Short mmCIF file of C-alpha atoms in Angstrom, two decimals:
data_model
loop_
_atom_site.label_atom_id
_atom_site.label_comp_id
_atom_site.label_asym_id
_atom_site.label_seq_id
_atom_site.Cartn_x
_atom_site.Cartn_y
_atom_site.Cartn_z
CA UNK A 1 229.16 45.15 248.33
CA UNK A 2 230.39 48.17 250.22
CA UNK A 3 228.22 50.65 248.22
CA UNK A 4 225.15 48.27 249.07
CA UNK A 5 226.14 48.13 252.67
CA UNK A 6 226.43 52.03 253.11
CA UNK A 7 223.04 52.53 251.27
CA UNK A 8 221.29 50.26 253.73
CA UNK A 9 222.93 52.06 256.87
CA UNK A 10 222.08 55.47 255.26
CA UNK A 11 218.38 54.37 254.83
CA UNK A 12 218.16 53.15 258.37
CA UNK A 13 219.50 56.52 259.65
CA UNK A 14 217.03 58.51 257.41
CA UNK A 15 214.18 56.44 258.61
CA UNK A 16 214.99 56.63 262.37
CA UNK A 17 216.34 60.17 262.98
CA UNK A 18 216.45 63.46 261.36
CA UNK A 19 219.68 65.23 260.34
CA UNK A 20 221.10 67.63 262.77
CA UNK A 21 221.83 71.17 261.11
CA UNK A 22 223.92 73.97 262.77
CA UNK A 23 221.76 76.31 264.94
CA UNK A 24 222.28 79.83 266.39
CA UNK A 25 220.42 78.93 269.53
CA UNK A 26 222.39 79.33 272.74
CA UNK A 27 222.37 76.75 275.48
CA UNK A 28 220.74 78.04 278.61
CA UNK A 29 222.88 79.33 281.54
CA UNK A 30 223.49 77.24 284.58
CA UNK A 31 221.12 79.20 286.78
CA UNK A 32 218.05 79.15 284.40
CA UNK A 33 215.02 77.29 285.43
CA UNK A 34 211.31 76.61 284.55
CA UNK A 35 210.27 79.35 287.00
CA UNK A 36 212.35 81.95 285.28
CA UNK A 37 211.16 80.86 282.00
CA UNK A 38 207.59 81.21 282.80
CA UNK A 39 208.17 84.69 284.51
CA UNK A 40 210.03 85.81 281.31
CA UNK A 41 207.10 84.80 279.16
CA UNK A 42 204.67 86.73 281.53
CA UNK A 43 207.18 89.83 281.46
CA UNK A 44 207.20 89.77 277.70
CA UNK A 45 203.45 89.64 277.42
CA UNK A 46 203.00 92.44 279.79
CA UNK A 47 205.45 94.62 277.82
CA UNK A 48 203.57 94.01 274.42
CA UNK A 49 200.22 94.90 276.27
CA UNK A 50 201.92 98.04 277.64
CA UNK A 51 203.47 99.07 274.30
CA UNK A 52 200.06 98.48 272.54
CA UNK A 53 198.05 100.48 275.12
CA UNK A 54 199.93 103.89 274.14
CA UNK A 55 197.38 106.66 273.96
CA UNK A 56 194.51 104.74 275.47
CA UNK A 57 193.02 104.83 279.03
CA UNK A 58 194.53 101.45 280.13
CA UNK A 59 198.05 102.64 279.53
CA UNK A 60 198.75 103.56 283.07
CA UNK A 61 197.54 100.29 284.35
CA UNK A 62 199.33 98.14 281.84
CA UNK A 63 202.41 100.12 282.57
CA UNK A 64 202.24 99.19 286.26
CA UNK A 65 201.61 95.61 285.58
CA UNK A 66 204.66 95.49 283.27
CA UNK A 67 206.96 96.98 285.89
CA UNK A 68 205.70 94.50 288.56
CA UNK A 69 206.27 91.55 286.26
CA UNK A 70 209.84 93.02 285.33
CA UNK A 71 210.60 93.39 289.04
CA UNK A 72 209.52 89.75 289.85
CA UNK A 73 211.60 88.44 286.94
CA UNK A 74 214.79 90.34 288.08
CA UNK A 75 214.38 89.19 291.55
CA UNK A 76 213.91 85.57 290.58
CA UNK A 77 216.93 85.78 288.49
CA UNK A 78 218.98 87.22 291.34
CA UNK A 79 217.87 84.66 293.79
CA UNK A 80 218.54 81.79 291.43
CA UNK A 81 222.05 83.05 290.58
CA UNK A 82 222.92 83.32 294.28
CA UNK A 83 221.59 79.96 295.01
CA UNK A 84 223.22 78.27 291.92
CA UNK A 85 226.49 79.84 292.53
CA UNK A 86 226.80 78.54 295.90
CA UNK A 87 225.95 75.08 294.74
CA UNK A 88 228.60 75.36 292.00
CA UNK A 89 231.24 76.29 294.45
CA UNK A 90 230.35 73.37 296.69
CA UNK A 91 230.43 70.79 293.76
CA UNK A 92 234.03 71.71 292.91
CA UNK A 93 235.29 69.68 295.84
CA UNK A 94 233.60 66.55 294.54
CA UNK A 95 233.84 67.13 290.69
CA UNK A 96 236.48 69.65 289.77
CA UNK A 97 236.04 68.88 286.00
CA UNK A 98 232.14 69.24 286.20
CA UNK A 99 229.86 72.11 285.55
CA UNK A 100 232.10 74.73 287.36
CA UNK A 101 235.05 74.02 285.15
CA UNK A 102 232.93 74.09 282.00
CA UNK A 103 231.49 77.55 283.08
CA UNK A 104 234.85 79.05 283.67
CA UNK A 105 236.43 77.73 280.54
CA UNK A 106 233.66 78.95 278.38
CA UNK A 107 234.39 82.50 279.79
CA UNK A 108 238.10 81.93 279.06
CA UNK A 109 237.65 81.06 275.40
CA UNK A 110 238.98 83.49 272.80
CA UNK A 111 236.98 84.82 270.13
CA UNK A 112 236.30 82.39 267.06
CA UNK A 113 237.69 83.32 263.93
CA UNK A 114 235.10 83.55 261.01
CA UNK A 115 235.36 80.38 258.74
CA UNK A 116 236.96 81.00 255.44
CA UNK A 117 234.52 80.47 252.65
CA UNK A 118 235.89 82.39 249.72
CA UNK A 119 236.76 79.97 246.98
CA UNK A 120 239.88 81.62 245.60
CA UNK A 121 241.25 81.95 249.18
CA UNK A 122 240.44 78.40 250.08
CA UNK A 123 242.08 77.15 246.84
CA UNK A 124 245.28 79.03 247.68
CA UNK A 125 245.20 77.56 251.37
CA UNK A 126 244.58 74.18 250.23
CA UNK A 127 247.15 74.05 247.51
CA UNK A 128 249.63 75.22 249.92
CA UNK A 129 248.78 72.74 252.76
CA UNK A 130 248.28 69.92 250.21
CA UNK A 131 250.98 70.35 247.42
CA UNK A 132 250.61 68.37 244.38
CA UNK A 133 253.45 65.74 243.86
CA UNK A 134 254.60 64.10 240.63
CA UNK A 135 253.30 60.63 239.98
CA UNK A 136 255.57 57.54 240.55
CA UNK A 137 255.69 53.92 239.41
CA UNK A 138 253.70 51.92 241.64
CA UNK A 139 254.42 48.47 242.56
CA UNK A 140 252.74 45.85 240.27
CA UNK A 141 251.04 43.08 242.16
CA UNK A 142 250.05 39.76 240.59
CA UNK A 143 246.49 39.42 239.54
CA UNK A 144 246.25 36.16 241.35
CA UNK A 145 244.31 36.00 244.67
CA UNK A 146 246.50 36.55 247.79
CA UNK A 147 246.67 34.22 250.65
CA UNK A 148 245.73 36.16 253.88
CA UNK A 149 244.14 35.45 257.22
CA UNK A 150 240.37 36.01 256.86
CA UNK A 151 238.67 38.79 258.86
CA UNK A 152 236.83 37.36 261.71
CA UNK A 153 233.68 38.36 263.54
CA UNK A 154 235.48 38.89 266.69
CA UNK A 155 238.07 41.12 265.01
CA UNK A 156 235.26 43.40 263.66
CA UNK A 157 233.41 43.57 266.98
CA UNK A 158 236.65 44.45 268.92
CA UNK A 159 237.60 47.11 266.37
CA UNK A 160 234.09 48.74 266.52
CA UNK A 161 234.19 48.65 270.33
CA UNK A 162 237.43 51.13 270.15
CA UNK A 163 235.25 54.08 268.47
CA UNK A 164 233.88 56.61 270.73
CA UNK A 165 230.15 57.55 270.41
CA UNK A 166 230.44 61.42 270.36
CA UNK A 167 233.15 61.87 267.44
CA UNK A 168 232.02 63.83 264.39
CA UNK A 169 230.91 61.78 261.42
CA UNK A 170 232.46 61.92 257.93
CA UNK A 171 230.77 62.83 254.66
CA UNK A 172 228.27 60.20 254.96
CA UNK A 173 226.84 61.85 258.26
CA UNK A 174 226.43 58.44 259.87
CA UNK A 175 227.30 58.69 263.67
CA UNK A 176 229.66 56.36 265.37
CA UNK A 177 226.96 54.91 267.64
CA UNK A 178 224.69 53.93 264.71
CA UNK A 179 227.60 52.06 263.08
CA UNK A 180 228.44 50.29 266.34
CA UNK A 181 224.76 49.22 266.68
CA UNK A 182 224.78 48.11 263.07
CA UNK A 183 227.95 46.05 263.56
CA UNK A 184 226.50 44.48 266.76
CA UNK A 185 223.35 43.53 264.94
CA UNK A 186 224.76 42.01 261.82
CA UNK A 187 228.53 41.70 261.97
CA UNK A 188 228.63 39.24 259.04
CA UNK A 189 227.78 41.80 256.52
CA UNK A 190 230.88 43.84 257.44
CA UNK A 191 233.14 40.69 257.81
CA UNK A 192 232.14 39.68 254.23
CA UNK A 193 232.71 43.04 252.77
CA UNK A 194 236.06 43.32 254.36
CA UNK A 195 237.18 40.03 253.35
CA UNK A 196 236.18 40.76 249.72
CA UNK A 197 238.31 44.03 249.86
CA UNK A 198 241.30 42.15 251.04
CA UNK A 199 240.71 39.50 248.30
CA UNK A 200 240.62 42.08 245.61
CA UNK A 201 243.16 44.55 247.16
CA UNK A 202 240.85 47.42 247.05
CA UNK A 203 239.97 50.14 249.63
CA UNK A 204 236.63 51.48 248.40
CA UNK A 205 236.53 54.96 246.94
CA UNK A 206 233.68 56.02 248.84
CA UNK A 207 235.77 55.75 252.00
CA UNK A 208 238.49 57.88 250.51
CA UNK A 209 236.38 61.04 250.40
CA UNK A 210 237.68 63.39 253.37
CA UNK A 211 235.80 66.42 254.63
CA UNK A 212 238.33 69.07 255.33
CA UNK A 213 238.02 71.14 258.61
CA UNK A 214 240.55 73.99 258.96
CA UNK A 215 241.26 74.61 262.70
CA UNK A 216 242.81 78.19 263.05
CA UNK A 217 246.17 78.69 264.99
CA UNK A 218 246.52 81.42 267.27
CA UNK A 219 248.95 84.42 266.60
CA UNK A 220 249.05 84.02 262.78
CA UNK A 221 247.37 86.12 260.13
CA UNK A 222 244.08 84.42 258.51
CA UNK A 223 245.58 84.88 255.07
CA UNK A 224 248.68 82.57 255.89
CA UNK A 225 248.13 78.98 254.98
CA UNK A 226 250.27 77.83 257.90
CA UNK A 227 247.76 79.60 260.23
CA UNK A 228 245.45 76.57 259.73
CA UNK A 229 245.68 72.91 260.98
CA UNK A 230 243.84 70.61 258.49
CA UNK A 231 241.65 67.88 259.98
CA UNK A 232 240.18 65.44 257.50
CA UNK A 233 236.74 63.88 258.70
CA UNK A 234 236.30 60.24 257.29
CA UNK A 235 233.43 57.94 257.09
CA UNK A 236 233.49 55.77 260.27
CA UNK A 237 232.93 52.62 258.23
CA UNK A 238 236.11 53.18 256.38
CA UNK A 239 237.87 53.99 259.63
CA UNK A 240 236.65 50.58 260.98
CA UNK A 241 238.41 48.76 257.94
CA UNK A 242 241.38 51.14 258.56
CA UNK A 243 241.41 49.77 262.13
CA UNK A 244 241.79 46.19 260.93
CA UNK A 245 244.41 46.99 258.50
CA UNK A 246 246.41 49.02 261.10
CA UNK A 247 246.31 46.17 263.65
CA UNK A 248 247.62 43.77 261.07
CA UNK A 249 250.20 46.20 259.83
CA UNK A 250 251.50 46.63 263.44
CA UNK A 251 251.58 42.93 263.98
CA UNK A 252 253.70 42.36 260.70
CA UNK A 253 256.13 45.17 261.76
CA UNK A 254 256.67 43.72 265.17
CA UNK A 255 257.37 40.33 263.69
CA UNK A 256 260.47 42.08 261.78
CA UNK A 257 261.72 43.75 264.83
CA UNK A 258 259.29 46.73 265.30
CA UNK A 259 259.80 50.36 264.95
CA UNK A 260 262.67 52.36 266.46
CA UNK A 261 262.48 52.37 270.34
CA UNK A 262 263.22 56.24 270.14
CA UNK A 263 259.72 56.97 268.37
CA UNK A 264 257.28 57.90 271.02
CA UNK A 265 254.49 59.46 268.86
CA UNK A 266 251.20 57.35 267.87
CA UNK A 267 252.41 54.24 269.78
CA UNK A 268 250.53 52.41 272.57
CA UNK A 269 252.08 52.92 276.06
CA UNK A 270 254.30 55.84 274.89
CA UNK A 271 253.73 59.56 275.44
CA UNK A 272 255.53 62.99 275.22
CA UNK A 273 256.25 62.45 279.06
CA UNK A 274 258.33 59.36 278.10
CA UNK A 275 260.09 61.13 275.53
CA UNK A 276 260.80 64.22 277.70
CA UNK A 277 261.91 61.86 280.53
CA UNK A 278 264.51 60.06 278.25
CA UNK A 279 265.84 63.31 277.23
CA UNK A 280 266.00 64.59 280.71
CA UNK A 281 267.77 61.41 281.85
CA UNK A 282 270.41 61.82 279.11
CA UNK A 283 271.13 65.52 280.12
CA UNK A 284 271.32 64.64 283.89
CA UNK A 285 273.90 61.76 283.27
CA UNK A 286 275.95 64.12 281.13
CA UNK A 287 276.09 67.08 283.63
CA UNK A 288 276.44 65.15 286.77
CA UNK A 289 279.48 65.15 288.94
CA UNK A 290 282.45 67.44 288.73
CA UNK A 291 283.79 69.05 285.53
CA UNK A 292 287.36 69.97 286.24
CA UNK A 293 290.26 67.79 287.62
CA UNK A 294 289.29 64.85 285.53
CA UNK A 295 285.61 64.90 286.50
CA UNK A 296 282.98 63.15 284.63
CA UNK A 297 280.72 66.26 283.92
CA UNK A 298 280.27 67.21 280.31
CA UNK A 299 278.47 69.52 278.00
CA UNK A 300 275.08 68.55 276.81
CA UNK A 301 273.47 70.09 273.84
CA UNK A 302 269.59 69.70 272.96
CA UNK A 303 268.60 70.61 269.36
CA UNK A 304 264.72 70.48 268.51
CA UNK A 305 263.96 70.09 264.73
CA UNK A 306 260.43 70.33 263.17
CA UNK A 307 259.32 69.09 259.72
CA UNK A 308 257.48 71.53 257.57
CA UNK A 309 253.72 70.43 256.91
CA UNK A 310 254.94 66.95 257.53
CA UNK A 311 251.80 64.77 257.43
CA UNK A 312 250.35 66.44 254.39
CA UNK A 313 253.61 66.07 252.31
CA UNK A 314 254.52 62.48 253.37
CA UNK A 315 255.53 60.76 249.94
CA UNK A 316 253.38 57.74 249.10
CA UNK A 317 256.38 56.40 247.03
CA UNK A 318 258.46 56.42 250.18
CA UNK A 319 255.68 54.91 252.30
CA UNK A 320 255.33 52.04 249.86
CA UNK A 321 259.31 51.68 249.91
CA UNK A 322 259.30 51.42 253.67
CA UNK A 323 256.64 48.75 253.79
CA UNK A 324 258.66 46.63 251.48
CA UNK A 325 261.77 47.25 253.61
CA UNK A 326 259.92 45.90 256.49
CA UNK A 327 258.84 42.91 254.42
CA UNK A 328 255.08 43.50 254.99
CA UNK A 329 252.92 40.71 253.44
CA UNK A 330 251.95 41.52 249.86
CA UNK A 331 248.15 41.61 250.56
CA UNK A 332 248.64 44.47 253.13
CA UNK A 333 250.90 46.21 250.73
CA UNK A 334 248.32 46.17 247.91
CA UNK A 335 245.52 47.25 249.95
CA UNK A 336 247.64 50.26 251.50
CA UNK A 337 248.79 51.29 247.98
CA UNK A 338 244.99 51.29 246.92
CA UNK A 339 244.21 53.16 250.26
CA UNK A 340 246.62 56.01 249.15
CA UNK A 341 245.37 56.25 245.57
CA UNK A 342 242.68 58.51 244.25
CA UNK A 343 241.96 60.23 247.48
CA UNK A 344 239.53 63.35 247.25
CA UNK A 345 239.35 66.28 249.71
CA UNK A 346 235.93 67.95 250.01
CA UNK A 347 235.70 71.56 251.34
CA UNK A 348 232.91 73.85 251.67
CA UNK A 349 232.71 77.39 249.96
CA UNK A 350 230.14 80.09 249.61
CA UNK A 351 229.40 78.65 246.12
CA UNK A 352 228.93 75.11 247.46
CA UNK A 353 231.22 71.99 247.91
CA UNK A 354 234.36 71.77 246.04
CA UNK A 355 236.78 68.75 245.52
CA UNK A 356 240.47 68.57 245.39
CA UNK A 357 242.66 65.59 244.41
CA UNK A 358 245.16 64.71 246.93
CA UNK A 359 248.57 63.27 245.62
CA UNK A 360 250.62 62.95 248.91
CA UNK A 361 250.27 62.77 252.79
CA UNK A 362 248.46 60.63 255.39
CA UNK A 363 245.08 62.05 256.39
CA UNK A 364 245.09 63.92 259.75
CA UNK A 365 242.17 62.17 261.49
CA UNK A 366 242.41 58.83 260.14
CA UNK A 367 243.20 55.43 261.84
CA UNK A 368 245.80 54.20 259.41
CA UNK A 369 247.72 57.51 258.84
CA UNK A 370 249.71 57.61 261.94
CA UNK A 371 250.95 54.02 261.55
CA UNK A 372 251.87 54.80 257.87
CA UNK A 373 253.86 57.83 259.01
CA UNK A 374 255.77 56.06 261.68
CA UNK A 375 256.76 53.29 259.22
CA UNK A 376 258.02 55.84 256.64
CA UNK A 377 259.57 58.02 259.25
CA UNK A 378 261.39 55.27 260.95
CA UNK A 379 264.42 55.55 258.61
CA UNK A 380 265.45 59.05 259.97
CA UNK A 381 265.44 57.47 263.58
CA UNK A 382 267.84 54.88 262.45
CA UNK A 383 270.46 57.02 260.82
CA UNK A 384 274.16 56.24 261.75
CA UNK A 385 274.83 59.52 263.66
CA UNK A 386 278.12 60.50 265.30
CA UNK A 387 279.04 58.96 268.71
CA UNK A 388 277.34 60.30 271.75
CA UNK A 389 274.47 61.75 269.70
CA UNK A 390 271.06 60.40 270.55
CA UNK A 391 267.99 61.00 268.35
CA UNK A 392 264.46 61.07 269.96
CA UNK A 393 261.33 61.36 268.01
CA UNK A 394 257.68 62.27 268.62
CA UNK A 395 255.44 61.88 265.58
CA UNK A 396 257.31 64.50 263.17
CA UNK A 397 259.38 66.24 265.77
CA UNK A 398 263.10 65.31 266.50
CA UNK A 399 265.21 66.07 269.51
CA UNK A 400 268.95 65.53 269.14
CA UNK A 401 270.73 65.08 272.41
CA UNK A 402 274.65 65.67 271.93
CA UNK A 403 276.94 64.91 274.76
CA UNK A 404 280.80 65.74 274.65
CA UNK A 405 283.42 66.86 276.88
CA UNK A 406 284.49 70.03 274.73
CA UNK A 407 282.56 72.44 273.01
CA UNK A 408 284.22 71.96 269.73
CA UNK A 409 283.10 68.34 269.63
CA UNK A 410 279.57 69.44 270.40
CA UNK A 411 279.61 71.80 267.53
CA UNK A 412 280.97 69.22 265.05
CA UNK A 413 278.70 66.33 265.97
CA UNK A 414 275.57 68.46 266.11
CA UNK A 415 276.15 69.99 262.56
CA UNK A 416 277.18 66.65 261.29
CA UNK A 417 273.89 65.08 262.56
CA UNK A 418 271.73 68.05 261.23
CA UNK A 419 273.34 67.57 257.83
CA UNK A 420 272.53 63.93 257.80
CA UNK A 421 268.88 64.38 258.86
CA UNK A 422 268.41 67.26 256.29
CA UNK A 423 269.82 64.84 253.54
CA UNK A 424 267.41 62.13 254.65
CA UNK A 425 264.45 64.49 254.48
CA UNK A 426 265.28 66.04 251.30
CA UNK A 427 265.63 62.49 249.72
CA UNK A 428 262.14 61.58 251.16
CA UNK A 429 260.42 64.91 249.97
CA UNK A 430 260.34 66.40 253.32
CA UNK A 431 261.70 69.80 254.66
CA UNK A 432 262.84 71.21 257.96
CA UNK A 433 260.99 74.16 259.49
CA UNK A 434 264.20 76.16 260.08
CA UNK A 435 262.36 78.95 261.95
CA UNK A 436 261.19 76.28 264.49
CA UNK A 437 264.71 74.98 265.20
CA UNK A 438 265.91 75.68 268.82
CA UNK A 439 269.05 74.94 270.69
CA UNK A 440 269.69 74.63 274.43
CA UNK A 441 273.22 74.13 275.88
CA UNK A 442 273.74 72.80 279.40
CA UNK A 443 276.94 73.70 281.39
CA UNK A 444 277.88 76.58 279.16
CA UNK A 445 278.85 78.75 282.10
CA UNK A 446 282.49 79.65 281.34
CA UNK A 447 283.18 83.38 280.89
CA UNK A 448 285.50 82.65 278.00
CA UNK A 449 284.38 84.86 274.99
CA UNK A 450 285.57 82.29 272.55
CA UNK A 451 283.11 79.74 274.08
CA UNK A 452 280.16 82.12 273.36
CA UNK A 453 281.53 82.90 269.85
CA UNK A 454 281.73 79.28 269.01
CA UNK A 455 278.28 78.50 270.49
CA UNK A 456 276.57 81.32 268.37
CA UNK A 457 278.32 80.17 265.27
CA UNK A 458 276.75 76.58 265.91
CA UNK A 459 273.30 78.15 266.31
CA UNK A 460 273.58 79.92 263.01
CA UNK A 461 274.87 76.61 261.09
CA UNK A 462 271.99 74.50 262.57
CA UNK A 463 269.26 76.76 261.27
#
């Protein structure tokens, strides 16, 4: 059913629009107009006539015409630049993020790193970013049909509305706007297909094909695999089905108490500002008041931890275990188990498109990936840490806020917490990026040399 559906949408696209291919043509500058374009054509024509008239009697006359046309073109460009720049400056007051902003930021962009196309180099980068993990015993589901709430037309229409029109398509090259028009025209076809997928517990293989895009990071050598951020482009029809699965997963998780309140990543109504505000409030409460003579002021240590290549190494085994721990309905567990299996990565090389089988991780760029990560990662945010230690998470990043009256207590509590977190990550198949670990200690103003010695020892032991 899904193959038939995708074939019909593809046929409609082929009949109504041409495929868009990359072009080297540059967009016109903001001061360009039709008059300048016409003068440029005249100038180029006069230059050709002048060059062809060499060693002929008309050479002097053609040269004079060319110089006149070139002067007229330069004057038109100068006048247009002055006029448009004045208009551009005036438009900033009404629209600060409009054309003026785009003109300036385009000038500030760094040079684009050439795309990696060497097959051997790409294979090395991909194997490092998407390491192979051993197979594991998957959960066995009964062959009988599961009871589940049927997908409704309203559910599909609401999910389709949440997609933006100008996002890049997946391997099928079907734009988001086309899919939204198809859903609006005949939602029943999508409803029937998604219901059959739930009945059979199958996420179609066509929607598991992910086109790899490597975004370069600044300040790192191009041969280093960590110098790239891998983004996976997926078919929007598959992402539409992912949206329905994701909404149902969230509802099932909330019925069992929900995710940890200290997870601020990939959650509606939460952001990095909220996470930073919580850490700031904990620190302000700790260092407020007087320290000496029985005061309430304490030391506050902030330790930030980062997981190495987190989203691409997330264990499918532990994702499935986390779903069982939250008592997610069996039909959702089965569809997620099938969603993670047999995933294929497509990447372009100078020898054509190559394939790579993925055995772990959640696709960066998917709809379902973030919620699956949060469900698995919820365990580290619920660890029983020492007293006065608060753990705050944002996606894969962790901030430990340790509050104590004395530095010795700070050191002991921080190291104990980091050991617990490292043990949980190792059991889950994840690893800390030790070079990214940072510590900041508040209220360390005493001139006692032993204080600084203890603080430095703590930094070493925490990575």
